[in-house]
């Protein structure tokens, strides 16, 4: 969802202009618009009797019901018209159809925390475009004898150096401005899961 404009007071009145960009945005809008809100959008109204004419106009309605039609990828918001114009009287019922790529203005008397949180989550472009980074560790082949302490020490040093270089490369190549989730995995060996030796903690901030 794109937040076009915002003019509101937390826990007070105000409005936002929103532009649904994908189908999930309509679901967010469905959970955001409540009875008692007002919604303003461009709509089409049939005018006349025998010679019906379809007129495009902008209406603001006081919401009485909201329907999400998943099969049509649109929302239907029904209520009483609040806009003075020559085609629809104030107080007359009308249904607005909200679709992808068609902006609308939502006004609330009270923008409470759940509504503000949904706006933030839905309109957070960073989260919407966030990537998942996966680091897959392939276990190599190595042999060592428990009778030779020097060999074990050399192996541990080499292993720690290896994981250190892997971590450095990972931090250098991953953009943590976009990546919000990291998966680190290695193949399953034998009958159980194996875990990599812990590397030193590095801060990404």
Tab-separated table of C-alpha atoms in Angstrom:
chain	number	residue	atom	x	y	z
A	1	UNK	CA	0.000	0.000	0.000
A	2	UNK	CA	1.254	3.452	-0.844
A	3	UNK	CA	0.623	6.231	1.662
A	4	UNK	CA	-0.009	9.261	-0.563
A	5	UNK	CA	-0.857	11.797	2.143
A	6	UNK	CA	-1.351	11.705	5.913
A	7	UNK	CA	-3.104	14.356	7.992
A	8	UNK	CA	-4.147	12.992	11.344
A	9	UNK	CA	-3.679	13.162	15.087
A	10	UNK	CA	-2.929	9.907	16.990
A	11	UNK	CA	-5.973	9.059	19.135
A	12	UNK	CA	-7.734	11.925	17.375
A	13	UNK	CA	-9.353	12.769	14.023
A	14	UNK	CA	-7.755	12.930	10.608
A	15	UNK	CA	-7.397	11.361	7.192
A	16	UNK	CA	-5.046	9.389	4.967
A	17	UNK	CA	-4.956	8.985	1.209
A	18	UNK	CA	-4.061	5.436	0.265
A	19	UNK	CA	-3.259	3.707	-3.022
A	20	UNK	CA	-3.688	-0.092	-3.064
A	21	UNK	CA	-0.954	-1.606	-5.221
A	22	UNK	CA	-1.413	-5.349	-4.758
A	23	UNK	CA	-4.313	-7.573	-3.744
A	24	UNK	CA	-3.034	-7.891	-0.177
A	25	UNK	CA	-3.444	-4.121	0.153
A	26	UNK	CA	-7.188	-4.524	-0.327
A	27	UNK	CA	-7.238	-6.992	2.559
A	28	UNK	CA	-5.422	-4.451	4.714
A	29	UNK	CA	-7.923	-1.787	3.678
A	30	UNK	CA	-10.790	-4.151	4.506
A	31	UNK	CA	-9.424	-4.524	8.037
A	32	UNK	CA	-8.762	-0.797	8.321
A	33	UNK	CA	-12.098	0.684	7.218
A	34	UNK	CA	-14.745	0.527	9.940
A	35	UNK	CA	-18.407	1.436	10.277
A	36	UNK	CA	-18.611	5.125	11.114
A	37	UNK	CA	-15.581	6.094	9.011
A	38	UNK	CA	-15.954	8.062	5.801
A	39	UNK	CA	-14.394	7.047	2.495
A	40	UNK	CA	-13.911	9.315	-0.517
A	41	UNK	CA	-13.182	7.943	-3.972
A	42	UNK	CA	-13.946	8.306	-7.659
A	43	UNK	CA	-17.017	6.290	-8.564
A	44	UNK	CA	-19.538	5.732	-11.342
A	45	UNK	CA	-23.241	6.450	-10.867
A	46	UNK	CA	-26.056	5.484	-13.202
A	47	UNK	CA	-28.230	8.509	-13.911
A	48	UNK	CA	-31.603	8.676	-15.634
A	49	UNK	CA	-34.466	6.317	-16.307
A	50	UNK	CA	-34.920	4.828	-19.763
A	51	UNK	CA	-31.788	6.425	-21.194
A	52	UNK	CA	-29.383	5.492	-18.440
A	53	UNK	CA	-26.168	7.474	-18.361
A	54	UNK	CA	-23.051	6.498	-16.433
A	55	UNK	CA	-21.461	9.512	-14.771
A	56	UNK	CA	-18.031	9.531	-13.150
A	57	UNK	CA	-17.853	11.596	-9.970
A	58	UNK	CA	-16.152	11.793	-6.593
A	59	UNK	CA	-18.250	10.883	-3.559
A	60	UNK	CA	-17.616	10.666	0.159
A	61	UNK	CA	-19.787	8.205	2.018
A	62	UNK	CA	-20.342	7.453	5.690
A	63	UNK	CA	-19.508	3.758	5.938
A	64	UNK	CA	-22.252	1.366	7.012
A	65	UNK	CA	-20.891	-1.878	5.588
A	66	UNK	CA	-17.700	-3.203	4.002
A	67	UNK	CA	-17.386	-6.225	1.723
A	68	UNK	CA	-14.221	-7.781	0.335
A	69	UNK	CA	-14.841	-9.635	-2.941
A	70	UNK	CA	-11.758	-11.824	-3.348
A	71	UNK	CA	-12.944	-13.270	-6.663
A	72	UNK	CA	-13.188	-9.773	-8.182
A	73	UNK	CA	-10.167	-8.299	-6.344
A	74	UNK	CA	-12.144	-5.333	-5.090
A	75	UNK	CA	-13.856	-3.918	-2.013
A	76	UNK	CA	-17.400	-2.615	-1.802
A	77	UNK	CA	-17.993	0.116	0.737
A	78	UNK	CA	-21.655	1.053	1.198
A	79	UNK	CA	-23.075	4.014	3.046
A	80	UNK	CA	-24.791	7.393	2.822
A	81	UNK	CA	-23.428	10.107	0.584
A	82	UNK	CA	-21.886	13.109	2.320
A	83	UNK	CA	-20.960	15.099	-0.808
A	84	UNK	CA	-23.195	17.780	-2.286
A	85	UNK	CA	-23.524	17.367	-6.059
A	86	UNK	CA	-26.147	17.406	-8.794
A	87	UNK	CA	-26.380	13.651	-9.234
A	88	UNK	CA	-26.515	12.136	-5.743
A	89	UNK	CA	-28.351	13.754	-2.863
A	90	UNK	CA	-26.785	14.022	0.579
A	91	UNK	CA	-27.971	11.050	2.622
A	92	UNK	CA	-28.630	8.906	-0.451
A	93	UNK	CA	-27.120	5.421	-0.412
A	94	UNK	CA	-24.223	4.578	-2.695
A	95	UNK	CA	-21.630	1.827	-2.972
A	96	UNK	CA	-17.992	2.661	-3.676
A	97	UNK	CA	-15.839	0.015	-5.331
A	98	UNK	CA	-12.207	0.183	-4.235
A	99	UNK	CA	-9.705	-1.504	-6.541
A	100	UNK	CA	-5.981	-1.861	-7.068
A	101	UNK	CA	-4.342	1.275	-8.529
A	102	UNK	CA	-7.303	3.460	-7.522
A	103	UNK	CA	-6.623	5.836	-4.598
A	104	UNK	CA	-9.109	6.629	-1.863
A	105	UNK	CA	-9.253	8.883	1.188
A	106	UNK	CA	-10.137	7.406	4.572
A	107	UNK	CA	-11.269	9.648	7.431
A	108	UNK	CA	-11.665	8.558	11.033
A	109	UNK	CA	-12.851	10.418	14.107
A	110	UNK	CA	-10.297	8.529	16.193
A	111	UNK	CA	-7.088	7.032	14.824
A	112	UNK	CA	-6.375	4.477	17.527
A	113	UNK	CA	-3.248	2.357	17.901
A	114	UNK	CA	-4.483	-0.711	15.920
A	115	UNK	CA	-5.416	1.497	12.945
A	116	UNK	CA	-2.107	3.375	13.035
A	117	UNK	CA	-0.184	0.108	13.329
A	118	UNK	CA	-1.965	-1.359	10.308
A	119	UNK	CA	-1.158	1.765	8.295
A	120	UNK	CA	2.494	1.506	9.274
A	121	UNK	CA	2.753	-2.199	8.489
A	122	UNK	CA	0.868	-1.971	5.188
A	123	UNK	CA	2.684	1.131	3.934
A	124	UNK	CA	6.194	0.143	5.063
A	125	UNK	CA	7.950	-0.102	1.687
A	126	UNK	CA	11.118	-1.476	3.300
A	127	UNK	CA	9.215	-4.407	4.800
A	128	UNK	CA	7.289	-4.955	1.577
A	129	UNK	CA	10.528	-5.197	-0.416
A	130	UNK	CA	12.570	-6.949	2.246
A	131	UNK	CA	14.664	-9.928	1.189
A	132	UNK	CA	15.511	-13.181	2.897
A	133	UNK	CA	19.217	-14.050	3.142
A	134	UNK	CA	20.220	-17.705	3.373
A	135	UNK	CA	23.692	-18.911	4.403
A	136	UNK	CA	24.129	-22.619	3.659
A	137	UNK	CA	27.159	-24.238	5.289
A	138	UNK	CA	28.448	-27.353	3.512
A	139	UNK	CA	30.441	-29.585	5.851
A	140	UNK	CA	33.922	-30.373	4.551
A	141	UNK	CA	36.141	-33.375	5.095
A	142	UNK	CA	38.792	-33.296	7.831
A	143	UNK	CA	40.582	-35.827	9.920
A	144	UNK	CA	42.374	-35.482	13.216
A	145	UNK	CA	43.629	-37.662	16.004
A	146	UNK	CA	42.669	-37.147	19.620
A	147	UNK	CA	46.170	-38.307	20.552
A	148	UNK	CA	47.796	-35.311	18.972
A	149	UNK	CA	46.951	-32.133	20.823
A	150	UNK	CA	48.869	-29.928	18.388
A	151	UNK	CA	46.875	-31.249	15.463
A	152	UNK	CA	43.602	-30.577	17.289
A	153	UNK	CA	44.686	-27.052	18.177
A	154	UNK	CA	45.661	-26.366	14.572
A	155	UNK	CA	42.307	-27.753	13.399
A	156	UNK	CA	40.370	-25.591	15.837
A	157	UNK	CA	42.315	-22.520	14.783
A	158	UNK	CA	41.692	-23.223	11.097
A	159	UNK	CA	38.004	-23.863	11.755
A	160	UNK	CA	37.568	-20.637	13.705
A	161	UNK	CA	39.387	-18.761	10.950
A	162	UNK	CA	37.086	-20.319	8.349
A	163	UNK	CA	33.911	-19.334	10.190
A	164	UNK	CA	35.313	-15.868	10.798
A	165	UNK	CA	35.937	-15.369	7.077
A	166	UNK	CA	32.461	-16.690	6.238
A	167	UNK	CA	30.901	-14.251	8.703
A	168	UNK	CA	32.909	-11.318	7.355
A	169	UNK	CA	31.914	-12.157	3.778
A	170	UNK	CA	28.266	-12.513	4.805
A	171	UNK	CA	28.219	-9.129	6.529
A	172	UNK	CA	29.921	-7.483	3.556
A	173	UNK	CA	27.556	-8.875	0.924
A	174	UNK	CA	24.181	-8.645	2.678
A	175	UNK	CA	22.317	-5.345	2.709
A	176	UNK	CA	20.695	-5.287	6.138
A	177	UNK	CA	18.697	-2.260	5.083
A	178	UNK	CA	16.566	-4.667	3.039
A	179	UNK	CA	17.173	-8.054	4.647
A	180	UNK	CA	15.060	-8.595	7.752
A	181	UNK	CA	15.390	-12.345	8.086
A	182	UNK	CA	18.510	-14.518	7.934
A	183	UNK	CA	18.569	-18.318	7.762
A	184	UNK	CA	21.825	-20.131	8.583
A	185	UNK	CA	21.738	-23.863	7.889
A	186	UNK	CA	23.927	-26.872	7.210
A	187	UNK	CA	23.173	-30.389	5.929
A	188	UNK	CA	21.901	-33.078	8.278
A	189	UNK	CA	24.481	-35.789	8.985
A	190	UNK	CA	23.823	-39.161	10.520
A	191	UNK	CA	20.647	-39.457	12.545
A	192	UNK	CA	20.620	-36.008	14.041
A	193	UNK	CA	21.231	-32.373	13.345
A	194	UNK	CA	24.712	-30.925	13.475
A	195	UNK	CA	25.459	-27.406	14.484
A	196	UNK	CA	28.310	-25.173	13.436
A	197	UNK	CA	30.758	-23.974	16.095
A	198	UNK	CA	29.760	-20.531	17.275
A	199	UNK	CA	31.559	-17.629	15.616
A	200	UNK	CA	32.294	-14.398	17.385
A	201	UNK	CA	29.299	-12.091	17.551
A	202	UNK	CA	29.397	-9.163	15.147
A	203	UNK	CA	27.058	-6.190	15.328
A	204	UNK	CA	25.452	-5.051	12.071
A	205	UNK	CA	24.652	-1.622	13.428
